Amino acid sequence: MKTVLAAARADTEVNFGFWVYLMSDVIIFSMLFLVYVDLSQRYAGGPTASEVFELRGVFLETMALLFSSLTFGMAMVSLHQGHKSRVMAWLGATFVLGAFFLGHELSEFIKLVHEGASFTRSGFLSAYFGLVGTHGTHVFFGLIWVVVMVVQIQLHGLTAPIASRLARLSLFWHFLDLVWICVFSTVYLPGVMQ
């Protein structure tokens, strides 16, 4: 159990490489945020942010993603306690909440496109789809990673390599939550308050 706990630490050499990857994602999202801020008032005669954003739905998906961080944290606590079934259950809850978030985001995109507010309509919508879509793509791959981890845990149990991978997935998932908080406070809140 000591080797499993040691592998799950965020400060191992293997996890350091993952921190470097996360820093590259910080650069990508920083650039997307800068583009959005620059283009957020360029509507080109199209719909404005206050006309396309519905805060109630965005609030629900935000709560789902934030609670998924809590459930992932509980999965890591269960890992440290050596409870395989609890780790899988908490990862399952994380998947459901993440899938709800992603499903809501996709339905929002589809609704906007059907209303003629696609990414080609204006600079504002291009920047919006670019930023929010990039985050959603990250969540999609995070969900695939969660499924892969559940399958690996089912097949091999709580081994040191699996604990190490779970630690990296935990960093990734919490990073996505942090980015979403920035999206919510930079894109949606100012948009509905215009």
mmCIF file of C-alpha atoms in Angstrom:
data_model
loop_
_atom_site.group_PDB
_atom_site.id
_atom_site.type_symbol
_atom_site.label_atom_id
_atom_site.label_comp_id
_atom_site.label_asym_id
_atom_site.label_seq_id
_atom_site.Cartn_x
_atom_site.Cartn_y
_atom_site.Cartn_z
ATOM 1 C CA MET A 1 0.000 0.000 0.000
ATOM 2 C CA LYS A 2 2.946 2.351 0.643
ATOM 3 C CA THR A 3 4.073 2.087 -2.991
ATOM 4 C CA VAL A 4 0.522 2.871 -4.155
ATOM 5 C CA LEU A 5 0.348 5.961 -1.945
ATOM 6 C CA ALA A 6 3.829 7.075 -3.012
ATOM 7 C CA ALA A 7 2.861 6.747 -6.693
ATOM 8 C CA ALA A 8 -0.260 8.872 -6.144
ATOM 9 C CA ARG A 9 1.729 11.864 -4.886
ATOM 10 C CA ALA A 10 1.665 14.928 -7.139
ATOM 11 C CA ASP A 11 5.387 15.630 -6.678
ATOM 12 C CA THR A 12 6.859 12.487 -8.265
ATOM 13 C CA GLU A 13 9.177 12.711 -11.300
ATOM 14 C CA VAL A 14 6.529 11.167 -13.571
ATOM 15 C CA ASN A 15 3.909 13.640 -12.410
ATOM 16 C CA PHE A 16 6.347 16.530 -12.914
ATOM 17 C CA GLY A 17 6.185 15.868 -16.656
ATOM 18 C CA PHE A 18 2.431 16.106 -16.439
ATOM 19 C CA TRP A 19 2.727 19.473 -14.666
ATOM 20 C CA VAL A 20 4.743 20.655 -17.685
ATOM 21 C CA TYR A 21 1.939 19.479 -19.975
ATOM 22 C CA LEU A 22 -0.601 21.383 -17.848
ATOM 23 C CA MET A 23 1.527 24.516 -18.187
ATOM 24 C CA SER A 24 1.281 24.185 -21.980
ATOM 25 C CA ASP A 25 -2.503 24.015 -21.571
ATOM 26 C CA VAL A 26 -2.365 27.163 -19.433
ATOM 27 C CA ILE A 27 -0.647 28.930 -22.342
ATOM 28 C CA ILE A 28 -3.268 27.689 -24.824
ATOM 29 C CA PHE A 29 -6.196 28.757 -22.640
ATOM 30 C CA SER A 30 -4.533 32.086 -21.858
ATOM 31 C CA MET A 31 -4.324 32.844 -25.562
ATOM 32 C CA LEU A 32 -7.955 31.805 -26.087
ATOM 33 C CA PHE A 33 -9.057 34.046 -23.203
ATOM 34 C CA LEU A 34 -7.129 36.973 -24.681
ATOM 35 C CA VAL A 35 -8.748 36.418 -28.084
ATOM 36 C CA TYR A 36 -12.192 36.224 -26.475
ATOM 37 C CA VAL A 37 -11.701 39.441 -24.485
ATOM 38 C CA ASP A 38 -10.514 41.217 -27.624
ATOM 39 C CA LEU A 39 -13.422 39.988 -29.781
ATOM 40 C CA SER A 40 -16.168 39.884 -27.144
ATOM 41 C CA GLN A 41 -17.737 43.164 -28.332
ATOM 42 C CA ARG A 42 -17.428 42.513 -32.083
ATOM 43 C CA TYR A 43 -20.906 41.295 -32.957
ATOM 44 C CA ALA A 44 -20.865 42.252 -36.686
ATOM 45 C CA GLY A 45 -24.603 42.919 -36.513
ATOM 46 C CA GLY A 46 -25.215 39.464 -35.030
ATOM 47 C CA PRO A 47 -26.560 38.480 -31.635
ATOM 48 C CA THR A 48 -24.910 39.917 -28.527
ATOM 49 C CA ALA A 49 -23.733 37.940 -25.517
ATOM 50 C CA SER A 50 -26.827 38.902 -23.503
ATOM 51 C CA GLU A 51 -29.024 37.579 -26.335
ATOM 52 C CA VAL A 52 -27.377 34.143 -26.601
ATOM 53 C CA PHE A 53 -26.401 33.231 -23.017
ATOM 54 C CA GLU A 54 -28.858 31.703 -20.533
ATOM 55 C CA LEU A 55 -27.340 31.900 -17.076
ATOM 56 C CA ARG A 56 -29.639 29.305 -15.484
ATOM 57 C CA GLY A 57 -28.422 26.456 -17.716
ATOM 58 C CA VAL A 58 -24.811 27.549 -17.486
ATOM 59 C CA PHE A 59 -25.124 27.677 -13.690
ATOM 60 C CA LEU A 60 -26.403 24.070 -13.632
ATOM 61 C CA GLU A 61 -23.536 22.797 -15.787
ATOM 62 C CA THR A 62 -21.078 24.775 -13.671
ATOM 63 C CA MET A 63 -22.416 23.143 -10.503
ATOM 64 C CA ALA A 64 -22.161 19.710 -12.156
ATOM 65 C CA LEU A 65 -18.504 20.281 -13.047
ATOM 66 C CA LEU A 66 -17.655 21.668 -9.606
ATOM 67 C CA PHE A 67 -19.339 18.707 -7.881
ATOM 68 C CA SER A 68 -17.400 16.369 -10.185
ATOM 69 C CA SER A 69 -14.239 17.828 -8.659
ATOM 70 C CA LEU A 70 -15.594 16.902 -5.232
ATOM 71 C CA THR A 71 -16.413 13.353 -6.338
ATOM 72 C CA PHE A 72 -12.952 12.990 -7.887
ATOM 73 C CA GLY A 73 -11.453 14.174 -4.620
ATOM 74 C CA MET A 74 -13.456 11.483 -2.820
ATOM 75 C CA ALA A 75 -12.088 8.922 -5.300
ATOM 76 C CA MET A 76 -8.546 9.968 -4.355
ATOM 77 C CA VAL A 77 -9.397 9.736 -0.636
ATOM 78 C CA SER A 78 -10.754 6.223 -1.256
ATOM 79 C CA LEU A 79 -7.547 5.375 -3.156
ATOM 80 C CA HIS A 80 -5.477 6.403 -0.148
ATOM 81 C CA GLN A 81 -7.707 4.209 2.038
ATOM 82 C CA GLY A 82 -7.299 1.272 -0.374
ATOM 83 C CA HIS A 83 -11.037 0.867 -1.140
ATOM 84 C CA LYS A 84 -11.198 -0.294 -4.749
ATOM 85 C CA SER A 85 -15.001 -0.351 -5.025
ATOM 86 C CA ARG A 86 -15.328 3.146 -3.571
ATOM 87 C CA VAL A 87 -12.720 4.512 -5.986
ATOM 88 C CA MET A 88 -14.703 3.066 -8.889
ATOM 89 C CA ALA A 89 -18.005 4.387 -7.506
ATOM 90 C CA TRP A 90 -16.654 7.924 -7.063
ATOM 91 C CA LEU A 91 -15.103 7.814 -10.534
ATOM 92 C CA GLY A 92 -18.505 6.709 -11.856
ATOM 93 C CA ALA A 93 -20.142 9.701 -10.163
ATOM 94 C CA THR A 94 -17.453 11.941 -11.651
ATOM 95 C CA PHE A 95 -18.184 10.532 -15.102
ATOM 96 C CA VAL A 96 -21.947 11.122 -14.763
ATOM 97 C CA LEU A 97 -21.462 14.744 -13.653
ATOM 98 C CA GLY A 98 -18.874 15.376 -16.368
ATOM 99 C CA ALA A 99 -21.158 13.816 -18.996
ATOM 100 C CA PHE A 100 -24.030 16.039 -17.806
ATOM 101 C CA PHE A 101 -21.777 19.083 -18.168
ATOM 102 C CA LEU A 102 -20.645 18.074 -21.646
ATOM 103 C CA GLY A 103 -24.175 17.169 -22.777
ATOM 104 C CA HIS A 104 -25.483 20.535 -21.654
ATOM 105 C CA GLU A 105 -22.644 22.322 -23.418
ATOM 106 C CA LEU A 106 -23.306 20.412 -26.651
ATOM 107 C CA SER A 107 -27.039 21.176 -26.489
ATOM 108 C CA GLU A 108 -26.158 24.865 -25.997
ATOM 109 C CA PHE A 109 -23.915 24.769 -29.095
ATOM 110 C CA ILE A 110 -26.597 23.007 -31.185
ATOM 111 C CA LYS A 111 -29.245 25.508 -30.072
ATOM 112 C CA LEU A 112 -27.019 28.446 -31.020
ATOM 113 C CA VAL A 113 -26.208 27.005 -34.449
ATOM 114 C CA HIS A 114 -29.920 26.356 -35.146
ATOM 115 C CA GLU A 115 -30.662 29.975 -34.215
ATOM 116 C CA GLY A 116 -28.072 31.179 -36.734
ATOM 117 C CA ALA A 117 -25.484 32.069 -34.087
ATOM 118 C CA SER A 118 -22.706 29.754 -35.292
ATOM 119 C CA PHE A 119 -18.973 30.396 -35.052
ATOM 120 C CA THR A 120 -18.961 31.997 -38.526
ATOM 121 C CA ARG A 121 -21.488 34.720 -37.595
ATOM 122 C CA SER A 122 -19.157 37.156 -35.781
ATOM 123 C CA GLY A 123 -15.809 37.570 -34.080
ATOM 124 C CA PHE A 124 -17.543 37.288 -30.712
ATOM 125 C CA LEU A 125 -19.110 33.909 -31.580
ATOM 126 C CA SER A 126 -15.864 32.610 -33.152
ATOM 127 C CA ALA A 127 -13.968 33.410 -29.963
ATOM 128 C CA TYR A 128 -16.771 31.981 -27.808
ATOM 129 C CA PHE A 129 -16.936 28.663 -29.688
ATOM 130 C CA GLY A 130 -13.130 28.474 -29.753
ATOM 131 C CA LEU A 131 -12.694 28.972 -26.011
ATOM 132 C CA VAL A 132 -15.679 27.006 -24.712
ATOM 133 C CA GLY A 133 -15.276 24.310 -27.371
ATOM 134 C CA THR A 134 -11.607 23.774 -26.454
ATOM 135 C CA HIS A 135 -12.581 23.360 -22.814
ATOM 136 C CA GLY A 136 -15.367 20.945 -23.773
ATOM 137 C CA THR A 137 -12.922 18.906 -25.855
ATOM 138 C CA HIS A 138 -10.662 18.609 -22.822
ATOM 139 C CA VAL A 139 -13.638 17.420 -20.723
ATOM 140 C CA PHE A 140 -14.486 14.844 -23.430
ATOM 141 C CA PHE A 141 -10.972 13.377 -23.314
ATOM 142 C CA GLY A 142 -11.063 13.524 -19.506
ATOM 143 C CA LEU A 143 -14.234 11.413 -19.547
ATOM 144 C CA ILE A 144 -12.551 8.852 -21.814
ATOM 145 C CA TRP A 145 -9.617 8.809 -19.391
ATOM 146 C CA VAL A 146 -12.018 8.185 -16.469
ATOM 147 C CA VAL A 147 -13.517 5.185 -18.294
ATOM 148 C CA VAL A 148 -10.049 3.801 -19.066
ATOM 149 C CA MET A 149 -9.069 4.144 -15.400
ATOM 150 C CA VAL A 150 -12.226 2.366 -14.192
ATOM 151 C CA VAL A 151 -11.517 -0.522 -16.584
ATOM 152 C CA GLN A 152 -7.871 -0.706 -15.450
ATOM 153 C CA ILE A 153 -8.876 -0.684 -11.783
ATOM 154 C CA GLN A 154 -11.437 -3.423 -12.434
ATOM 155 C CA LEU A 155 -8.828 -5.572 -14.215
ATOM 156 C CA HIS A 156 -5.702 -4.901 -12.109
ATOM 157 C CA GLY A 157 -6.837 -3.409 -8.795
ATOM 158 C CA LEU A 158 -5.194 -0.458 -7.032
ATOM 159 C CA THR A 159 -1.577 -0.841 -8.136
ATOM 160 C CA ALA A 160 1.173 1.776 -8.011
ATOM 161 C CA PRO A 161 1.042 2.533 -11.785
ATOM 162 C CA ILE A 162 -2.733 2.963 -11.620
ATOM 163 C CA ALA A 163 -2.447 5.232 -8.575
ATOM 164 C CA SER A 164 0.103 7.332 -10.461
ATOM 165 C CA ARG A 165 -2.232 7.624 -13.462
ATOM 166 C CA LEU A 166 -5.143 8.531 -11.178
ATOM 167 C CA ALA A 167 -3.018 11.295 -9.624
ATOM 168 C CA ARG A 168 -2.379 12.757 -13.089
ATOM 169 C CA LEU A 169 -6.046 12.466 -14.050
ATOM 170 C CA SER A 170 -6.937 14.205 -10.788
ATOM 171 C CA LEU A 171 -4.618 17.104 -11.663
ATOM 172 C CA PHE A 172 -6.145 17.274 -15.146
ATOM 173 C CA TRP A 173 -9.738 17.203 -13.875
ATOM 174 C CA HIS A 174 -9.186 19.896 -11.243
ATOM 175 C CA PHE A 175 -7.368 21.995 -13.859
ATOM 176 C CA LEU A 176 -10.461 21.803 -16.092
ATOM 177 C CA ASP A 177 -12.611 23.019 -13.194
ATOM 178 C CA LEU A 178 -10.289 25.949 -12.648
ATOM 179 C CA VAL A 179 -10.421 26.864 -16.338
ATOM 180 C CA TRP A 180 -14.217 26.628 -16.295
ATOM 181 C CA ILE A 181 -14.454 29.021 -13.341
ATOM 182 C CA CYS A 182 -12.450 31.482 -15.455
ATOM 183 C CA VAL A 183 -14.767 30.851 -18.437
ATOM 184 C CA PHE A 184 -17.853 31.380 -16.272
ATOM 185 C CA SER A 185 -16.552 34.629 -14.803
ATOM 186 C CA THR A 186 -15.022 35.964 -18.056
ATOM 187 C CA VAL A 187 -17.548 34.844 -20.668
ATOM 188 C CA TYR A 188 -20.964 34.183 -19.150
ATOM 189 C CA LEU A 189 -21.279 36.582 -16.204
ATOM 190 C CA PRO A 190 -20.189 39.722 -18.104
ATOM 191 C CA GLY A 191 -22.235 38.517 -21.085
ATOM 192 C CA VAL A 192 -25.571 38.320 -19.253
ATOM 193 C CA MET A 193 -24.917 41.570 -17.353
ATOM 194 C CA GLN A 194 -24.544 43.663 -20.534
#
